[in-house]
PDB file of C-alpha atoms and ligand atoms in Angstrom:
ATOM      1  CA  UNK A  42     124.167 133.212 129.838  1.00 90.00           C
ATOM      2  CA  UNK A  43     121.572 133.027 127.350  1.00 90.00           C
ATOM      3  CA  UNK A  44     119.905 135.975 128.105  1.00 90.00           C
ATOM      4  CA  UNK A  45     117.047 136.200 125.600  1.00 95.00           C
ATOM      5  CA  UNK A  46     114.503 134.497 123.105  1.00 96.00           C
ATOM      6  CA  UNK A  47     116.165 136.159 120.011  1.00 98.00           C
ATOM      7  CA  UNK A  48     114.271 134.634 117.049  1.00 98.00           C
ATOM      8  CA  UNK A  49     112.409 132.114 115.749  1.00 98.00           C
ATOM      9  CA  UNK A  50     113.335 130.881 112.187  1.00 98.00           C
ATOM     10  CA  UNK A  51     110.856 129.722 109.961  1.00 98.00           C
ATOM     11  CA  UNK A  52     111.822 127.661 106.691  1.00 98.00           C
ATOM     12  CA  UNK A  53     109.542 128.489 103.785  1.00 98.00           C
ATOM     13  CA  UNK A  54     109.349 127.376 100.086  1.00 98.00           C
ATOM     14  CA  UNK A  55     108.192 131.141  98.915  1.00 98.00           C
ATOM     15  CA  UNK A  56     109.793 134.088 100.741  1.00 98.00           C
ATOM     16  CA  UNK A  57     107.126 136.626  99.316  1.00 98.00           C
ATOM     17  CA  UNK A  58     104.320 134.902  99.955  1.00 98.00           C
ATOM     18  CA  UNK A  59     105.302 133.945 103.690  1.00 98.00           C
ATOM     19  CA  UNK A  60     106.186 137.943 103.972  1.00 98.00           C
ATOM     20  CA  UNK A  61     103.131 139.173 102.870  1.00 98.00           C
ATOM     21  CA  UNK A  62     101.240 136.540 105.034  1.00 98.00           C
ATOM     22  CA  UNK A  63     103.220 137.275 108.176  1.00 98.00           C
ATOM     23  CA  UNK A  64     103.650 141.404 107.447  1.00 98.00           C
ATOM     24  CA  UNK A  65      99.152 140.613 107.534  1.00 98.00           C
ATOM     25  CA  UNK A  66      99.671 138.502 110.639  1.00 98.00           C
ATOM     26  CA  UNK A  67     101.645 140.606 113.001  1.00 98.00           C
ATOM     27  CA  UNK A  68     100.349 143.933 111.363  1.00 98.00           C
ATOM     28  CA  UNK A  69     103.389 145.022 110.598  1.00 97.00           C
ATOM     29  CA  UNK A  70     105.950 144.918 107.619  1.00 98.00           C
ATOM     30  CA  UNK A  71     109.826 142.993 108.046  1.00 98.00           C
ATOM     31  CA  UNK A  72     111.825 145.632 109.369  1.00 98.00           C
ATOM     32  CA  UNK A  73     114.899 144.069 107.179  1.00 97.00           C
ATOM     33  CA  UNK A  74     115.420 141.488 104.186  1.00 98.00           C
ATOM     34  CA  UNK A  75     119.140 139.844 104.090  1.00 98.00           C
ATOM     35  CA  UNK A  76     120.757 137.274 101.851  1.00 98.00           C
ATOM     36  CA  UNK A  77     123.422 135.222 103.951  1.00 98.00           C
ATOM     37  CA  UNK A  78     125.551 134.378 100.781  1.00 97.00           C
ATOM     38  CA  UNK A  79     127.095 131.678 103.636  1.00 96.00           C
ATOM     39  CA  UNK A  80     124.068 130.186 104.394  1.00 97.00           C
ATOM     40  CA  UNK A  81     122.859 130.183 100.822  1.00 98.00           C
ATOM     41  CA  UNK A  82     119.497 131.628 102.551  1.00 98.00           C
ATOM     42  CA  UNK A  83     117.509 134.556 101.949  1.00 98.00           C
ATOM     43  CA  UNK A  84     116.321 135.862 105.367  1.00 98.00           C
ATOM     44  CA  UNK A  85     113.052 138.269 106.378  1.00 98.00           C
ATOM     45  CA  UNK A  86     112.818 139.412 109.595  1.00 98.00           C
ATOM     46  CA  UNK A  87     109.870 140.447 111.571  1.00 98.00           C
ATOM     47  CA  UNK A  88     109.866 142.597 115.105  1.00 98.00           C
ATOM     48  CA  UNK A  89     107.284 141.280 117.741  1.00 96.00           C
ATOM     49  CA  UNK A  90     107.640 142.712 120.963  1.00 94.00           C
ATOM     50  CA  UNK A  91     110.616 141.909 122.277  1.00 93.00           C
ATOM     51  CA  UNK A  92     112.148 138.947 119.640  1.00 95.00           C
ATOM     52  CA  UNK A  93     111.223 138.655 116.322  1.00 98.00           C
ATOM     53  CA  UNK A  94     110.271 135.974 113.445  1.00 98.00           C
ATOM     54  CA  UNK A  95     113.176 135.499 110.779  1.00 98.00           C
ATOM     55  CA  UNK A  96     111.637 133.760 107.659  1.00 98.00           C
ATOM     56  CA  UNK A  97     114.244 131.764 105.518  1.00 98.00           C
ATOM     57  CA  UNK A  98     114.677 130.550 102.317  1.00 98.00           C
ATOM     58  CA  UNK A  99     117.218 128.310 100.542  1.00 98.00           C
ATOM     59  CA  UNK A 100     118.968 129.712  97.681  1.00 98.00           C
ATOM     60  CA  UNK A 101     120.800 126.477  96.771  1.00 98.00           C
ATOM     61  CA  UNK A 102     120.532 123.032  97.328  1.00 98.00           C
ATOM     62  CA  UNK A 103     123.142 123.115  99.345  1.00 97.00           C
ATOM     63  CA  UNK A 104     121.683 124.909 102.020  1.00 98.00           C
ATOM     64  CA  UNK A 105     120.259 123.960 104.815  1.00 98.00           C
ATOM     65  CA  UNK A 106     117.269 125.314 104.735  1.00 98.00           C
ATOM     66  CA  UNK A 107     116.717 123.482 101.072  1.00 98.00           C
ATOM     67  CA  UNK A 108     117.578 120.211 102.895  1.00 98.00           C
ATOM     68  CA  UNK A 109     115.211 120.949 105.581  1.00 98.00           C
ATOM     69  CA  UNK A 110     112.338 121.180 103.370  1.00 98.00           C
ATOM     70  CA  UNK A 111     113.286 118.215 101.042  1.00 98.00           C
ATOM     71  CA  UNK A 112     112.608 116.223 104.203  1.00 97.00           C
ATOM     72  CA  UNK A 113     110.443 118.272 106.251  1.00 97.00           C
ATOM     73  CA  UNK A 114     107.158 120.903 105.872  1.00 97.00           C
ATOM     74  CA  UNK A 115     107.576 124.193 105.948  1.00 98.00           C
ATOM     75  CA  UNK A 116     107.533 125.433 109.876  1.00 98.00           C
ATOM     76  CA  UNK A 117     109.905 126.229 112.808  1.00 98.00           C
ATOM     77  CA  UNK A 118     113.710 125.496 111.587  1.00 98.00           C
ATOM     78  CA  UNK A 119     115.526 126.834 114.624  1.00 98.00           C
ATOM     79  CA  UNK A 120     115.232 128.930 117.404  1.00 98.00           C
ATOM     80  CA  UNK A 121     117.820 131.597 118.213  1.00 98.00           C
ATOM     81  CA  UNK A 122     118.928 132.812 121.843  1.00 98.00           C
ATOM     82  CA  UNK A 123     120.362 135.868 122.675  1.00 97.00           C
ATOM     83  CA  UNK A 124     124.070 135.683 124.601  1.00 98.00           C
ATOM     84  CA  UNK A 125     126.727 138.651 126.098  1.00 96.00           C
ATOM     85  CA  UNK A 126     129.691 136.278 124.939  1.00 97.00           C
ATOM     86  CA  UNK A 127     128.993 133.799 122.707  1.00 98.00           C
ATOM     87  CA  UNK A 128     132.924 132.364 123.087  1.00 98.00           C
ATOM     88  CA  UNK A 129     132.305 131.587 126.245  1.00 98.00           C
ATOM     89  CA  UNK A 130     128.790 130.039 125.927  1.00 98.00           C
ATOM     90  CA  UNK A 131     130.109 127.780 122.974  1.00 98.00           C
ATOM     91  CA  UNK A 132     132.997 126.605 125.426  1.00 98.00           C
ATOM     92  CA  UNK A 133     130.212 125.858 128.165  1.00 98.00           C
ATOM     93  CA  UNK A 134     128.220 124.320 126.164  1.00 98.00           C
ATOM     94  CA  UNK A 135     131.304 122.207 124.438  1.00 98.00           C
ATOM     95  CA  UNK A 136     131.947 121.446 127.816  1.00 98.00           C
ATOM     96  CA  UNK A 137     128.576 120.173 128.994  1.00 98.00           C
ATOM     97  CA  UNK A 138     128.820 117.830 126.002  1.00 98.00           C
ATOM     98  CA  UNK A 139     126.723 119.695 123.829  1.00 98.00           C
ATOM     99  CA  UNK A 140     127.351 119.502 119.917  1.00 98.00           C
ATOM    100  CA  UNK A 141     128.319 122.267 118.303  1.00 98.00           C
ATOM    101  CA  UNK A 142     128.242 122.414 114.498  1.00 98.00           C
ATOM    102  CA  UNK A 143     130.546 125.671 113.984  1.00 97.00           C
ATOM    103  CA  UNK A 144     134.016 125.419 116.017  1.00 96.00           C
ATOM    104  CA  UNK A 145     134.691 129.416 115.844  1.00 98.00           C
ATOM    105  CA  UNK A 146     132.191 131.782 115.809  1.00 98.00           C
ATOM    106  CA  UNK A 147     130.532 132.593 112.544  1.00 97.00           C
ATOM    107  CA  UNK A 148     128.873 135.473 110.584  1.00 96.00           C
ATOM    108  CA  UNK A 149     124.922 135.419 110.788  1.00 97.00           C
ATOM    109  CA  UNK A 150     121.936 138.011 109.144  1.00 97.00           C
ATOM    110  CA  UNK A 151     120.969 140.802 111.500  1.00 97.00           C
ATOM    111  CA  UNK A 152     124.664 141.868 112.366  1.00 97.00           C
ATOM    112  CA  UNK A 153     125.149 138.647 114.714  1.00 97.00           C
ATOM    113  CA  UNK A 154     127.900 136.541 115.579  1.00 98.00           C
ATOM    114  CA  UNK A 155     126.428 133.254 115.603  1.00 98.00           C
ATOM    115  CA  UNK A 156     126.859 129.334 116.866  1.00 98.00           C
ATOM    116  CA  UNK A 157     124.458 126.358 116.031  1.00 98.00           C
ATOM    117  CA  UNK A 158     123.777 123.265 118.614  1.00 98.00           C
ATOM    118  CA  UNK A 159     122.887 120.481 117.233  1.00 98.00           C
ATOM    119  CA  UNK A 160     119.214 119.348 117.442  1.00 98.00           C
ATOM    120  CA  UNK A 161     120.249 115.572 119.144  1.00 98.00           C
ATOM    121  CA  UNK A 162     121.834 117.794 121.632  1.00 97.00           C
ATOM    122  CA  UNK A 163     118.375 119.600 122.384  1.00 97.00           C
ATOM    123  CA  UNK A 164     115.663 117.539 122.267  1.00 97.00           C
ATOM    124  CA  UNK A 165     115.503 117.506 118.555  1.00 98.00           C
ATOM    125  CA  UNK A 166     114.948 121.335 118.119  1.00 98.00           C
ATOM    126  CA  UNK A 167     117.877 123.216 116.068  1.00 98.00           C
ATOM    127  CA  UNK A 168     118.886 125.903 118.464  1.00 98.00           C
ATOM    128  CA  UNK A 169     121.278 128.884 116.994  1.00 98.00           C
ATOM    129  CA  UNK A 170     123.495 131.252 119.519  1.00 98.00           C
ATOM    130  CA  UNK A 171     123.284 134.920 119.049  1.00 98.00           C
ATOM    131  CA  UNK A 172     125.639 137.671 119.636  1.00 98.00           C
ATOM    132  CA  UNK A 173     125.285 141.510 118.271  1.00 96.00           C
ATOM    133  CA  UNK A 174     128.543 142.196 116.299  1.00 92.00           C
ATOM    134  CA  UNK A 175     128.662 145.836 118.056  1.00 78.00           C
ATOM    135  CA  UNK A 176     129.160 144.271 121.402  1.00 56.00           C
ATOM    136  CA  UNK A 177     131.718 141.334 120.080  1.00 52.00           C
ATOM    137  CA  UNK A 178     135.018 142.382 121.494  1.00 50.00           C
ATOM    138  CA  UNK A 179     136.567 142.747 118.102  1.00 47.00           C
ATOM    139  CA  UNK A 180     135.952 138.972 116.383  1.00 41.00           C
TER     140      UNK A 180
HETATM  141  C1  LIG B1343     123.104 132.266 109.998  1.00 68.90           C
HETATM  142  C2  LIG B1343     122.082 133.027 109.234  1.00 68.90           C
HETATM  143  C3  LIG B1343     120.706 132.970 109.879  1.00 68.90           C
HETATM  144  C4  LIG B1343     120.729 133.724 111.205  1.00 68.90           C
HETATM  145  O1  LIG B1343     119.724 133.723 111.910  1.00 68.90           O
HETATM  146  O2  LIG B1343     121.759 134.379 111.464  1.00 68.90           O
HETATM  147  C5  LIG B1343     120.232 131.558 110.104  1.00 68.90           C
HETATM  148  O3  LIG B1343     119.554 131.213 111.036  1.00 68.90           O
HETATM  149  S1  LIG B1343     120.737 130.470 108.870  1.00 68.90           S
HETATM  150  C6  LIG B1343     119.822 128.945 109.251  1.00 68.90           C
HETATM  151  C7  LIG B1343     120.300 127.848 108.322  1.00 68.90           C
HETATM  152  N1  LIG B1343     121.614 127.353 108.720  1.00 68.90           N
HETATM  153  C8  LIG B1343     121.696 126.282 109.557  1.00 68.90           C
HETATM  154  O4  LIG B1343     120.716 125.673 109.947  1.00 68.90           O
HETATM  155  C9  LIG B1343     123.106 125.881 109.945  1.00 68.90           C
HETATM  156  C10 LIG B1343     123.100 124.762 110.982  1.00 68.90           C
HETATM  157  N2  LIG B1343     122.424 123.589 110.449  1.00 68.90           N
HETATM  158  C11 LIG B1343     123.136 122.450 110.083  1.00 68.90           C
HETATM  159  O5  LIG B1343     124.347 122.358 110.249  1.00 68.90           O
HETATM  160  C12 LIG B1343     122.322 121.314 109.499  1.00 68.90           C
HETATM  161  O6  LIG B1343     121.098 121.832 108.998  1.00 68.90           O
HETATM  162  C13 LIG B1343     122.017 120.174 110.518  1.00 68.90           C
HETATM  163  C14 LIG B1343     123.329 119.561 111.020  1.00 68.90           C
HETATM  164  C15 LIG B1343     121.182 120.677 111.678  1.00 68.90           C
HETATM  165  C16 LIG B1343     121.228 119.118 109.773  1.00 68.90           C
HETATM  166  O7  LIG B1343     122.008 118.786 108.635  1.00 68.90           O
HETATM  167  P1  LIG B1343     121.410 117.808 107.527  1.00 68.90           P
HETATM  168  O8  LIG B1343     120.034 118.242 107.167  1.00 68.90           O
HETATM  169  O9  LIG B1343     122.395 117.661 106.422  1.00 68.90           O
HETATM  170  O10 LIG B1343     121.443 116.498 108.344  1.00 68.90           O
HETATM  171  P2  LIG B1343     120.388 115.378 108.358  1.00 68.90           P
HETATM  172  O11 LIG B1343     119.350 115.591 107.317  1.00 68.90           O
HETATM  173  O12 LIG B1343     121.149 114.130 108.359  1.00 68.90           O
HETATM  174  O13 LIG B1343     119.703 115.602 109.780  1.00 68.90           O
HETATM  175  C17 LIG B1343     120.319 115.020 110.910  1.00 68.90           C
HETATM  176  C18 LIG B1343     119.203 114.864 111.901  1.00 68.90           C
HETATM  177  O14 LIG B1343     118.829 116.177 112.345  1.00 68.90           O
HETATM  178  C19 LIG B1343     117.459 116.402 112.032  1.00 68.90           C
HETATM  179  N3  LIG B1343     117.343 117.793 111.668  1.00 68.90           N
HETATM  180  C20 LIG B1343     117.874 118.391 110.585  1.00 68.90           C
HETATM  181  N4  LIG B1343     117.574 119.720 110.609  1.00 68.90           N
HETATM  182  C21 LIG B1343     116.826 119.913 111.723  1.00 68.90           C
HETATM  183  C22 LIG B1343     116.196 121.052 112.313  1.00 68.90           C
HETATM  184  N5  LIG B1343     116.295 122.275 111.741  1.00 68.90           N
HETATM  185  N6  LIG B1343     115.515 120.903 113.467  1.00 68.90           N
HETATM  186  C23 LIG B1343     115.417 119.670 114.056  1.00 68.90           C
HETATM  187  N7  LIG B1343     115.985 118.537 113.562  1.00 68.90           N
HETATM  188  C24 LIG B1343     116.679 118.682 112.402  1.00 68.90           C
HETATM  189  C25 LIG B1343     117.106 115.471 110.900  1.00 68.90           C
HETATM  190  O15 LIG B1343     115.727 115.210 110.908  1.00 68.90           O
HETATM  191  C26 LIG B1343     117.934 114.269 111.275  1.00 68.90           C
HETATM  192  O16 LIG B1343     117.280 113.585 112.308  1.00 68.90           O
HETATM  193  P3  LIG B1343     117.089 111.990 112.174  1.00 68.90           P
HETATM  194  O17 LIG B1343     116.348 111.610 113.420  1.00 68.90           O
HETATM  195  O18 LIG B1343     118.497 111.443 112.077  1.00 68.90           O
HETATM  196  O19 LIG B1343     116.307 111.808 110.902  1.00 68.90           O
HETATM  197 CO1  LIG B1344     118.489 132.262 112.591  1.00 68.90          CO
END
């Protein structure tokens, strides 16, 4: 079950200018800043209500957010849902026919174990599983 609307991530050119703009625009500052060396992204996350806003930016050209914005403006990247068990929710998915662009579980920001679909598999919009490490039985 995907059980919640856990983020939506935003890919920017300049982190500190999109934190100060969005710290102005919620009225309140990122409750954490995280560099996902795996990602090659720097991450900013924001707390609204009950999800939040993660701001990204590419640290290499490698990444995906740097690819993204080579091709695309600056704007919603991905949205992230929250889920119990995110094993069996990639096997669900995997077996509704679903693309799935990790195979295993793999380490996010925000101590998540995480899974991306692939956008042709959801109506064009990148969509990113979530599950909180502390509740991962032991991956
Ligand atoms: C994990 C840390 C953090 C967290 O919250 O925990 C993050 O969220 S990190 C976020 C950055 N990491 C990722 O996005 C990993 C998953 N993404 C990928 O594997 C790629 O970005 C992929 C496969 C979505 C796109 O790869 P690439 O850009 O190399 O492929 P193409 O340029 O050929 O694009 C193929 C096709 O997809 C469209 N596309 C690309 N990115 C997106 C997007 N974010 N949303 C919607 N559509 C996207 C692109 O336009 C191409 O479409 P086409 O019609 O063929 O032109
Ligand atoms: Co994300």
């Amino acid at each position: 079950m995907l059980t919640n609307l856990e983020h939506l991530g935003l890919a920017v050119h300049d982190l500190a200018a999109a934190t100060a703009l969005y710290t102005t625009l919620l009225g309140t500052p990122p409750y954490k800043q995280e560099h996902v060396a795996s990602e090659a992204v720097d991450t900013v996350f924001f707390r609204v209500g009950g999800s939040k806003i993660e701001l990204l930016a590419g640290t290499s050209p490698e990444s995906a957010i740097t690819k993204f914005l080579a091709r695309k403006p600056e704007g919603i990247h991905h949205v992230a849902f929250e889920v119990d068990d995110i094993r069996a929710e990639m096997a669900r998915l995997k077996e509704e026919g679903f693309v799935l662009l990790n195979e295993e579980p793999k380490p996010g920001a925000d101590n998540k174990l995480v899974c991306f679909v692939h956008p042709k598999s959801a109506v064009g919009v990148l969509v990113e599983l979530c599950q909180t490490i502390d509740s991962a039985d032991g991956d």
